[in-house]
XYZ file of C-alpha atoms in Angstrom:
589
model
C -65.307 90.990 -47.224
C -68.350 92.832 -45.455
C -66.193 93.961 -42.982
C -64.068 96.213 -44.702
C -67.395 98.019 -45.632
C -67.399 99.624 -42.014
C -64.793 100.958 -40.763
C -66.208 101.246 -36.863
C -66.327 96.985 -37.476
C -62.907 97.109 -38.048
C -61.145 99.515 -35.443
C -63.677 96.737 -33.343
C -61.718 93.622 -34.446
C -58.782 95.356 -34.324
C -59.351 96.650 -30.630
C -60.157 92.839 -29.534
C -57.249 91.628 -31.130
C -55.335 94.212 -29.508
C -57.293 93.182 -26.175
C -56.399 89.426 -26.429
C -52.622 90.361 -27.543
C -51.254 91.819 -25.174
C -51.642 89.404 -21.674
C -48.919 87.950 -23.635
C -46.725 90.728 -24.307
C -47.246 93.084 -21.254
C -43.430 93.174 -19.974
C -44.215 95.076 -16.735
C -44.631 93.960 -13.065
C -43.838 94.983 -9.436
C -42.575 93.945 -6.306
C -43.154 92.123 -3.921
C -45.886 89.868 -5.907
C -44.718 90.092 -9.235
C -48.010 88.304 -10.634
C -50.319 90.854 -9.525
C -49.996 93.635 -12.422
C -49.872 91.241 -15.265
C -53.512 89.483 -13.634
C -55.101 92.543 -13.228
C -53.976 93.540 -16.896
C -55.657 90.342 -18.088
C -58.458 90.635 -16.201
C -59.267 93.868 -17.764
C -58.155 93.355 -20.750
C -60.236 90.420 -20.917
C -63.307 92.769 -19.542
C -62.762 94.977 -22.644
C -63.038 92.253 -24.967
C -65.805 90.934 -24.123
C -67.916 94.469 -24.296
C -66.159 94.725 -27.811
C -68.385 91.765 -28.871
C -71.050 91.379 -26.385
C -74.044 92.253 -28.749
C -72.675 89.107 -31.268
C -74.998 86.463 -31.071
C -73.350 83.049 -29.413
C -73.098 79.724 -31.020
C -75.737 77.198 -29.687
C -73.809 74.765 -27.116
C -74.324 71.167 -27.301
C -75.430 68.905 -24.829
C -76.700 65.087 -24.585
C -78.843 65.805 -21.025
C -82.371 65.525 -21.597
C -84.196 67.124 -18.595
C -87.954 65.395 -20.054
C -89.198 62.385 -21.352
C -90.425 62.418 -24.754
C -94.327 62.544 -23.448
C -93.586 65.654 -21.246
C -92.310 67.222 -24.425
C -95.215 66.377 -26.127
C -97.858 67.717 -23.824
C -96.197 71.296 -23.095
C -96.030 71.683 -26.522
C -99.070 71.481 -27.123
C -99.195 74.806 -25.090
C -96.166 76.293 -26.173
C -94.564 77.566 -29.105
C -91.290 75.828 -30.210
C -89.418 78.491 -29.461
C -90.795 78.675 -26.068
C -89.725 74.625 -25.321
C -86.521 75.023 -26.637
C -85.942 77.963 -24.233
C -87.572 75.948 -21.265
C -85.429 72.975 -22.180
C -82.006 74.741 -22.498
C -82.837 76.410 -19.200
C -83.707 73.309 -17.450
C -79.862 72.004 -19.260
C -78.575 75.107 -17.842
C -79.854 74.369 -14.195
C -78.741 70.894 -14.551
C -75.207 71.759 -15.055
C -75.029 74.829 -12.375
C -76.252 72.550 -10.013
C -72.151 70.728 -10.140
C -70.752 74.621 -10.584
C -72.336 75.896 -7.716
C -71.339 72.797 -5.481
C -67.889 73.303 -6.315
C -67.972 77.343 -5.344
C -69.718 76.832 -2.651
C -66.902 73.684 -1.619
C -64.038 75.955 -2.571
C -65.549 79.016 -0.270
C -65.696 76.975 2.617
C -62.675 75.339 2.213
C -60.718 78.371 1.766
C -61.995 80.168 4.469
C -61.752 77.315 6.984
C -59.182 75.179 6.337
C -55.923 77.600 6.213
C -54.388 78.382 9.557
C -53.749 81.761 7.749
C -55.858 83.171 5.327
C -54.844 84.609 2.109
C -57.333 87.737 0.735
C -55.595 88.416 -1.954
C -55.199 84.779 -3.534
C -58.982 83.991 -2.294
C -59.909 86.650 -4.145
C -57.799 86.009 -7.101
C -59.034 82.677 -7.644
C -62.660 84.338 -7.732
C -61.463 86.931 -10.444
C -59.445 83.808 -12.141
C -62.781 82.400 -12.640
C -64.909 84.958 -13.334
C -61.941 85.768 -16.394
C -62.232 82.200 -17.819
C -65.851 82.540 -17.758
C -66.078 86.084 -19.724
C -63.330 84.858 -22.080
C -65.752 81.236 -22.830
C -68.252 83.526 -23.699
C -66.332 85.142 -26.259
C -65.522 81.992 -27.479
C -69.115 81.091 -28.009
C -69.515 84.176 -30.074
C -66.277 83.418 -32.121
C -68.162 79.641 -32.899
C -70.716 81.144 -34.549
C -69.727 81.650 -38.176
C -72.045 84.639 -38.839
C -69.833 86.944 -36.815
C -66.528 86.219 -38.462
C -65.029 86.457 -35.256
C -62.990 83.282 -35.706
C -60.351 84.608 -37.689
C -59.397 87.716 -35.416
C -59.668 84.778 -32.519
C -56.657 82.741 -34.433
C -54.851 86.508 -35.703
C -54.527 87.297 -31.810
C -53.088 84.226 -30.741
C -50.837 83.781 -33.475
C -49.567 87.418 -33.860
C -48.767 87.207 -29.671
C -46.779 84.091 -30.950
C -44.832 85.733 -33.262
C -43.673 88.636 -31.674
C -43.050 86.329 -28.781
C -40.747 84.286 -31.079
C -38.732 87.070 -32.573
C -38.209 88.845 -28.674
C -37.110 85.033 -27.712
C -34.676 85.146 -30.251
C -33.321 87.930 -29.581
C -32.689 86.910 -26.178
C -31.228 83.991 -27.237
C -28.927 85.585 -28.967
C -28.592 88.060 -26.261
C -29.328 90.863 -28.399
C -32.061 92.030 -26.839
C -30.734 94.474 -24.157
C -31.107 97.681 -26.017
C -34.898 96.888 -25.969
C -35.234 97.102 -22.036
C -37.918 97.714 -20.317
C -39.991 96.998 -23.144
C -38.569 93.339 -22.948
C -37.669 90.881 -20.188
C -34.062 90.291 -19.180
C -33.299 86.750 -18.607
C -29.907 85.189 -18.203
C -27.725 84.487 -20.985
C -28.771 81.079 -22.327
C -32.258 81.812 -21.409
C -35.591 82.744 -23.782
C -38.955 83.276 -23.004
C -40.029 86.561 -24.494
C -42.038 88.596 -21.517
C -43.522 85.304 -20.019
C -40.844 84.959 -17.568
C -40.717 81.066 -18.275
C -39.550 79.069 -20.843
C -42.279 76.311 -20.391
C -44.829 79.297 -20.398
C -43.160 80.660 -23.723
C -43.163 77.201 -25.388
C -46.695 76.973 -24.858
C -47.296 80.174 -26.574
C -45.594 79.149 -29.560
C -47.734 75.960 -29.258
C -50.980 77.781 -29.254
C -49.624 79.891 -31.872
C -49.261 76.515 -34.027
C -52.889 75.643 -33.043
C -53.932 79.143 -34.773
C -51.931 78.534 -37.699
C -52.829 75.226 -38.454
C -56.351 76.134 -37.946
C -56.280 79.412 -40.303
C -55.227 77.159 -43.049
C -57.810 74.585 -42.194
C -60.893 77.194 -42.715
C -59.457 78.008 -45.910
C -60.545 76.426 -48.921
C -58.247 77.729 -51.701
C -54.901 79.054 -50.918
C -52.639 81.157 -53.168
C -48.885 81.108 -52.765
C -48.379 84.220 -51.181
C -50.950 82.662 -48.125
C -48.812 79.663 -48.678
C -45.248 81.591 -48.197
C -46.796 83.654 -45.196
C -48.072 80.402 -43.647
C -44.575 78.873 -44.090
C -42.574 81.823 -42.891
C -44.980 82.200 -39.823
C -44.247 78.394 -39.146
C -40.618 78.717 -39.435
C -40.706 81.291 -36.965
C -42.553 79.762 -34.380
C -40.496 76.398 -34.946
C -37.142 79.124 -34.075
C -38.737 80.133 -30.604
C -39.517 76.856 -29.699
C -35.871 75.824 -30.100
C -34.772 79.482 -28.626
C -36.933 77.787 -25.599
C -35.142 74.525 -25.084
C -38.444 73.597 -23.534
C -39.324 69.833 -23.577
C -42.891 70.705 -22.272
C -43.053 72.579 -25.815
C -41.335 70.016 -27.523
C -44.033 67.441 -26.385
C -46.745 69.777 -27.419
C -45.760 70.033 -30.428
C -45.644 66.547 -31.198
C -49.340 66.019 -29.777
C -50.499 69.413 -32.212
C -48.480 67.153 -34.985
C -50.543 64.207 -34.320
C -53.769 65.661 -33.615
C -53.104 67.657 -37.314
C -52.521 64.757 -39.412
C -55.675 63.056 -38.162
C -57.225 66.149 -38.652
C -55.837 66.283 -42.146
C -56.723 62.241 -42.860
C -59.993 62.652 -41.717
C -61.377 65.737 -43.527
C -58.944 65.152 -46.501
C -61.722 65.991 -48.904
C -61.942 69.375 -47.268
C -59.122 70.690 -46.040
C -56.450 71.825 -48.223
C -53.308 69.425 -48.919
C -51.603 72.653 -47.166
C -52.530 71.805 -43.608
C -50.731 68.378 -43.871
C -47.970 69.547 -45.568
C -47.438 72.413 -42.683
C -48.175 69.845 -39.803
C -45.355 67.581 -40.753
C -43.176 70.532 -41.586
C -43.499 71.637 -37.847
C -41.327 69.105 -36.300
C -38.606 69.128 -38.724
C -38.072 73.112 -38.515
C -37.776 72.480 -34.838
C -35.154 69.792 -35.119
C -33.556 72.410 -37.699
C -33.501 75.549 -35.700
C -32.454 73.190 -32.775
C -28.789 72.571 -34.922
C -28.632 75.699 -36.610
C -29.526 78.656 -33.660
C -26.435 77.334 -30.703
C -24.669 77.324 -34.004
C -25.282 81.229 -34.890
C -24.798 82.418 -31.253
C -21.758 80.517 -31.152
C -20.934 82.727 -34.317
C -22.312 86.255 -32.685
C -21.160 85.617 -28.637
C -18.411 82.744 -28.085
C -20.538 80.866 -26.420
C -22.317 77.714 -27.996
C -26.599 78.270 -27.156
C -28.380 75.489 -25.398
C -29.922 73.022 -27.286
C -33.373 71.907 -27.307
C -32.281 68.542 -29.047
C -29.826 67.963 -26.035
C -32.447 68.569 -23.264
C -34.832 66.090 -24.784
C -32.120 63.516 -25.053
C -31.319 64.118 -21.288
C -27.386 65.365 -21.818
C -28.079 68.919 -20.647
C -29.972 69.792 -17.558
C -30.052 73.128 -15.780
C -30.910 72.046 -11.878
C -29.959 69.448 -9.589
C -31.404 66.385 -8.952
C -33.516 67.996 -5.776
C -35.023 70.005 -7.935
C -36.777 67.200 -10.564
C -40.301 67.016 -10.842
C -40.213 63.067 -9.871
C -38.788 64.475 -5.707
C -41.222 67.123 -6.262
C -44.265 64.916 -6.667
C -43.655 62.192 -4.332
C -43.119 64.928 -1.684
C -46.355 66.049 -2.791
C -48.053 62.812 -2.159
C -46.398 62.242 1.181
C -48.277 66.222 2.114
C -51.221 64.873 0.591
C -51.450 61.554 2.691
C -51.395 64.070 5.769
C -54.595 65.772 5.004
C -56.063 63.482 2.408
C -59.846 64.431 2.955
C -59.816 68.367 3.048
C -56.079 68.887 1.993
C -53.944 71.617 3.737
C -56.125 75.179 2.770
C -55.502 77.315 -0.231
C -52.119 79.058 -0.267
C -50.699 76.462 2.314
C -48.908 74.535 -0.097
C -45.251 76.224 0.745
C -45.868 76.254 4.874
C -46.636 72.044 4.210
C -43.647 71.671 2.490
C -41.654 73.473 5.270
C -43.291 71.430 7.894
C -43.342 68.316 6.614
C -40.262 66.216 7.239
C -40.130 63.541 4.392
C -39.418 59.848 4.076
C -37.655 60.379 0.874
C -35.382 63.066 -0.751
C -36.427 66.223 0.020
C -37.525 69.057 -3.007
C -34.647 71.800 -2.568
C -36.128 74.908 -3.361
C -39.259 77.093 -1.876
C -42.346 74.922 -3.219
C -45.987 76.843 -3.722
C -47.446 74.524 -6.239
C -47.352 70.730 -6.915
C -46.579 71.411 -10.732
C -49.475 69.089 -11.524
C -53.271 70.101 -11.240
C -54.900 67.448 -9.999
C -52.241 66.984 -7.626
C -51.939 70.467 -6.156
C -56.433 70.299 -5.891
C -55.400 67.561 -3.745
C -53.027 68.884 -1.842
C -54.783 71.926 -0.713
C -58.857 70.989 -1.165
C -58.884 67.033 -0.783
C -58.955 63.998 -2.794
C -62.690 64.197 -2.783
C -62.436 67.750 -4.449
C -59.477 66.930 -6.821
C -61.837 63.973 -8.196
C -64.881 65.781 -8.882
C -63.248 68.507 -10.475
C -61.805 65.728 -12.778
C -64.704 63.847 -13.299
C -67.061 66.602 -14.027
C -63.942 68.593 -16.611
C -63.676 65.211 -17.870
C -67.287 64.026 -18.402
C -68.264 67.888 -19.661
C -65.737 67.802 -22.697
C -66.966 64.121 -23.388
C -70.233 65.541 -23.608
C -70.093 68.513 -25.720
C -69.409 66.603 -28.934
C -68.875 63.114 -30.126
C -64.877 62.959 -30.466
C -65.002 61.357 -34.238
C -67.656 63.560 -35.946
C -65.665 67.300 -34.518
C -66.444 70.195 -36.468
C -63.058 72.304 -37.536
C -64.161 74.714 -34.645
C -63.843 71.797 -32.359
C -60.524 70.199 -33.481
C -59.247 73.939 -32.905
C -60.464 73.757 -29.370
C -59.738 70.575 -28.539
C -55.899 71.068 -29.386
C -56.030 74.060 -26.613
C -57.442 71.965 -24.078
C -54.836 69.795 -24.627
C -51.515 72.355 -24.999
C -52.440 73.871 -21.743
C -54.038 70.290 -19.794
C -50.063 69.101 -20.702
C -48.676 72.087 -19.839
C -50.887 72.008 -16.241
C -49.945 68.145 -15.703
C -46.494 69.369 -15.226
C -46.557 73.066 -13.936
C -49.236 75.248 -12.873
C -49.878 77.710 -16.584
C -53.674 78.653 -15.106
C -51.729 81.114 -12.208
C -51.433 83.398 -15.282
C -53.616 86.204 -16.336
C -52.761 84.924 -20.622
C -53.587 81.214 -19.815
C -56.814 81.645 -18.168
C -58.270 83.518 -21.343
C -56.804 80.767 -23.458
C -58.292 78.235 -21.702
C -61.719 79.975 -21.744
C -61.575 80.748 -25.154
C -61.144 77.249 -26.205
C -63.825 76.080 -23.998
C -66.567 78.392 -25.496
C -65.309 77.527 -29.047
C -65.307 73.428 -27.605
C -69.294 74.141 -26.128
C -70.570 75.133 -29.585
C -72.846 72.711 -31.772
C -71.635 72.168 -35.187
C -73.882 73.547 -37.604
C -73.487 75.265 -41.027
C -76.612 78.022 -40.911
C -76.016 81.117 -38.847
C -77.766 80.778 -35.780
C -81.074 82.706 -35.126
C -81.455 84.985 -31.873
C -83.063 83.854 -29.416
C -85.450 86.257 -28.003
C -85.558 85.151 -24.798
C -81.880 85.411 -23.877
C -80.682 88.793 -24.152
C -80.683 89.134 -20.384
C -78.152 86.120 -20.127
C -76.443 86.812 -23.349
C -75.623 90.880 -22.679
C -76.898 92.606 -19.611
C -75.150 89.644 -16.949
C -72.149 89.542 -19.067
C -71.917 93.277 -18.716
C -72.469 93.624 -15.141
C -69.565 90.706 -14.681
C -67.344 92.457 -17.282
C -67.854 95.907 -15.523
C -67.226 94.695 -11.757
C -64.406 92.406 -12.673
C -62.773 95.855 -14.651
C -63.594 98.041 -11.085
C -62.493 95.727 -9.353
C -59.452 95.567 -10.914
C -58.626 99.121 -10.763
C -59.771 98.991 -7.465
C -57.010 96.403 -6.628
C -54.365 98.100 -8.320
C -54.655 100.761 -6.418
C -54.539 99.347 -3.266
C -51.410 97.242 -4.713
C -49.906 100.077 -5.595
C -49.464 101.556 -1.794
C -48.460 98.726 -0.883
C -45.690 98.285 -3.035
C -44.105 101.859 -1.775
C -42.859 99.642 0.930
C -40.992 97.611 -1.249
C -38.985 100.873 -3.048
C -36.077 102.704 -2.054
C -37.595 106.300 -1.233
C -36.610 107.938 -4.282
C -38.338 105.915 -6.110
C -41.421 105.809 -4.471
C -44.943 107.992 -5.225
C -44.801 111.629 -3.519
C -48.130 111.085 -1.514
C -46.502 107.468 0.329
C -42.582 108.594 0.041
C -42.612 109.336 4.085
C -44.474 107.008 5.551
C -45.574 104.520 3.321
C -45.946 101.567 6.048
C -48.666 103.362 7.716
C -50.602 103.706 4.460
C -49.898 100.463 3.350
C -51.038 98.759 6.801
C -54.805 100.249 5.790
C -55.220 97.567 3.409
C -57.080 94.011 4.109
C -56.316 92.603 0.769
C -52.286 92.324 0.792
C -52.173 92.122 4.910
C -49.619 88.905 4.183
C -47.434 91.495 1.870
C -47.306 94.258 4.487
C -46.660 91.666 7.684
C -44.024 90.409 5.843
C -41.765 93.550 5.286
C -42.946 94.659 8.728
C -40.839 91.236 9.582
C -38.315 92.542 8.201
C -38.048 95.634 8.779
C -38.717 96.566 12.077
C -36.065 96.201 15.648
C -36.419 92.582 17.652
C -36.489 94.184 21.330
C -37.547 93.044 24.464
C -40.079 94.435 24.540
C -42.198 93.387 21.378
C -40.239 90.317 20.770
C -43.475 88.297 21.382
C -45.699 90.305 18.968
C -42.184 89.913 16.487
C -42.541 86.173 17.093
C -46.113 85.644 16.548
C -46.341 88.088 13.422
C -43.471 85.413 11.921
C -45.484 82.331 12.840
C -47.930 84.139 10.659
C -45.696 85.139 8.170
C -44.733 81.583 7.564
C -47.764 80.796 5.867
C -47.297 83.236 3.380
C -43.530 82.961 3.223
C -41.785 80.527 5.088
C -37.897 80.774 3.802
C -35.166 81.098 6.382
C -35.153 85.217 6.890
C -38.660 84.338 8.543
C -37.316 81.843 10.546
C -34.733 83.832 11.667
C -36.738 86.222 12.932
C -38.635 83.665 14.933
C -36.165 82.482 16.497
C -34.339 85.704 17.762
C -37.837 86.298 19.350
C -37.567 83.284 20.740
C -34.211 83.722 22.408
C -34.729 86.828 23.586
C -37.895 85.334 24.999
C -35.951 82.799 26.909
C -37.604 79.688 25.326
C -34.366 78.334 23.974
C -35.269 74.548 23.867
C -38.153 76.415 20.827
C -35.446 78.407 19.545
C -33.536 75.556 19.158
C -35.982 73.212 17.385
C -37.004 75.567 14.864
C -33.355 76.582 13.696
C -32.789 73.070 13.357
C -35.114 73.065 10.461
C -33.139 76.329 9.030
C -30.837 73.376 7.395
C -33.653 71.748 5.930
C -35.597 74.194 4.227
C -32.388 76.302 2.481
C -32.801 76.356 -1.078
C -30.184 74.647 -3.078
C -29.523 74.773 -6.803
């Protein structure tokens, strides 16, 4: 391979896959929002990988608008040069399409910056960064679509290596046998496995995607030896073990679409695709039904104590929460918020306070709630029906338009069994919060955008403004902004730490450097809450800071608060209504 002739192209590829690895992998965080440090990570992780392969040319993107009649094409060529209309015409696409982008931003803006009672800087912001991530990562996708930069392969490598080591750390836990390895990996409770993910449903669709990247590798390969053969086999049988170390019937599902989506794959393009990839694809399911018998087996063996089973879950005989806590009393408490503000939905972030204040007609959800667990549901809930159905329409008719679904290139199978992993994965819980998902998600939309072709595409001169200098200036503000953020994170989580254990420069009085910040104000009202002395004196500040603080957080500590201001206010019949909701809200398991 050329590659190996240049040694600076390879430390490259090897520095992007490193870039894309380790979202999934990073085992660190920090209180009190432990998302923050494994975002920012992404986000400039992301950043780096882009400027790793921001001079490869991108793949040409498809699309069926036609911005001129056939006449109007006619006569401007006449006056310009081919290369000149095609620019003018993929511009005038370009326009066409932003048109429905920036009516959404400029929706979501107002929305979140009107409609919450309270707003929340930090998660307005993060939802800009969010994008601005998915965006930088489609572009790299584009750029892995086009054959002539080989960047496919170190695309699939990346995903599947995360897999992998994901698998064998998830086994490990499983097996509880992973202790020795702490920090570097994630603590869960016996019984549990999720590698540094932190959820099993979020593991599961790691090893999912790490299918996808197998099953792909094998497709773009036209003769295998047996040693590719063993290595594709062994990598199989270890992703099948995590999945069962998971017990996850989100990944079980997902696996089951891959396994479909494969053998139609396989059927269709049978005369170019090795016998291999079928082979594998049925192969998948059965290693999981294996490892499903054999693993609570083996830690029966090594701890006393049987595993759970992932074959037990699906067939309903083991479940791990009560009834309360079921996604069905979840999302018909989510419609019942929904029918309360069903034209501009309750705000961003306001999705826990409406579940504290509404009092339902049906069972209640028993636990803190800050997501509906379903997409479209949770745009509902907090931006409107009319929002939640153009973001659907538009994600819906923009992958219908990219490519005809019965003539898709392998590139485009690849992609398409992304999209679908994480859109089942975000019908039932919310993956795109995380930093990993987001760049998954843009990957396979740049590698779904491309056109299928077999030549290498040609530059185009006119785009190397759009193609490097804009991607640069988003890659370097999202990576300043980032360390920007994690520094101001970083004082105020000294407020959060016992005082030997916080930096020198904040260790005596980190509240007053910590109140200086406007992006985590919410983070640094809340331990003010609870923290400082209800007196007298500022028991009306104490009560209005926790009216505020319920947006943010509203579990019973905050109420509490309120209502000792309350009391010693005097306004008892106020005091008494809101503890009467204390009951109410209470998590239960």
């Amino acid at each position: 391979m050329q590659i190996f002739k240049s040694p600076s192209l390879i430390a490259n590829r090897l520095l992007l896959v490193v870039c894309l690895m380790l979202p999934w992998l990073n085992p660190f965080t920090s209180a009190p929002s432990t998302s923050v440090v494994p975002l920012l990570l992404s986000w400039m992780l992301v950043a780096c990988a882009m400027l790793l392969v921001v001079d490869e040319a991108p793949a040409y993107t498809t699309s069926s608008y036609h911005p001129f009649a056939p006449s109007k094409v006619v006569a401007i060529g006449e006056e310009l040069s081919p290369k000149a209309i095609s620019f003018f015409i993929r511009v005038r696409q370009t326009s066409f399409q932003n048109k429905w982008c920036l009516l959404l931003v400029v929706w979501f803006l107002v929305s979140a910056l009107t409609v919450p009672a309270v707003i929340d800087r930090a998660l307005t912001v993060g939802v800009v960064a969010a994008v601005a991530c998915i965006w930088i990562a489609m572009q790299i996708g584009k750029r892995a679509a086009n054959p002539a930069n080989g960047l496919l392969h170190w695309l699939f490598a990346a995903w599947l290596l995360a897999a992998l080591v994901s698998s064998v750390l998830a086994i490990l836990q499983y097996l509880n046998m992973a202790r020795e390895l702490a920090p570097w990996v994630n603590q869960p409770h016996i019984g549990d496995a999720f590698a540094n993910l932190r959820q099993r449903n979020q593991f599961a669709s790691l090893t999912s995607i790490g299918l996808v990247a197998l099953l792909g590798m094998v497709a773009e390969e036209r003769n295998i030896s047996k040693r590719y053969l063993v290595t594709a086999w062994s990598a199989l049988a270890l992703l099948a073990a995590g999945l069962a170390c998971s017990v996850s019937r989100t990944g079980a599902v997902q696996w089951l679409v891959v396994f479909a989506l494969a053998m139609l794959w396989a059927w269709k393009k049978r005369k170019h695709t090795h016998r291999a990839l079928m082979y594998l694809a049925i192969g998948a399911p059965l290693l999981v039904i294996l490892w499903s018998l054999v693993l609570p087996w083996v830690a029966l063996q090594l701890n006393g104590v049987t595993g759970a089973s992932l074959l037990l879950r699906v067939a309903g005989q083991a479940q791990d929460y009560a009834p309360c806590g079921g996604r069905r009393v979840l999302w018909t408490n989510a419609l019942q918020m929904i029918s309360q503000h069903p034209w501009q939905g309750w705000g961003l972030g306001e999705t826990d306070f409406a579940h504290y204040s509404t009092d339902y007609q049906s069972e209640r959800f028993c636990d803190l709630l800050d997501n509906a667990h379903n997409l479209p549901l949770h745009l509902a809930l907090e931006f409107g029906i009319p929002f939640a159905l153009l973001c659907c329409v538009l994600a819906v008719h923009w992958i219908h338009k990219k490519a005809k679904l019965y003539a898709l290139t392998n590139v485009q199978c690849i992609a398409f069994a992304m999209l679908l992993v994480i859109g089942l994965h975000s019908m039932l819980e919310y993956p795109l919060w995380y930093g990993p998902f987001q760049i998954a998600l843009g990957l396979a939309l740049g590698l779904w955008a491309e056109q299928a072709q077999s030549e290498p595409v040609e530059a185009d001169p006119f785009s190397g403004t759009r193609q490097q200098i804009f991607p640069n200036l988003v890659c370097g503000a999202l990576f300043l902004g980032c360390l920007f953020v994690a520094w101001d994170y970083n004082r105020v989580a000294q407020i959060y730490r016992q005082p030997e254990m916080r930096d020198a420069a904040y260790r005596d009085n980190p509240m007053q450097a910590a109140s200086q910040t406007w992006l985590f104000k919410n983070q640094v009202d809340f331990a003010r809450l609870m923290t400082q002395s209800i007196k007298q004196e500022n028991a009306q500040e104490t009560y209005e800071l926790a009216m505020r603080v319920l947006h943010y957080s509203p579990e019973p500590r905050v109420v509490e608060r309120a209502v000792e201001s309350l009391r010693l206010l005097g306004r008892t019949l106020e005091a008494e209504k809101l503890a009467s909701r204390l009951p109410t809200i209470t998590p239960r398991k």
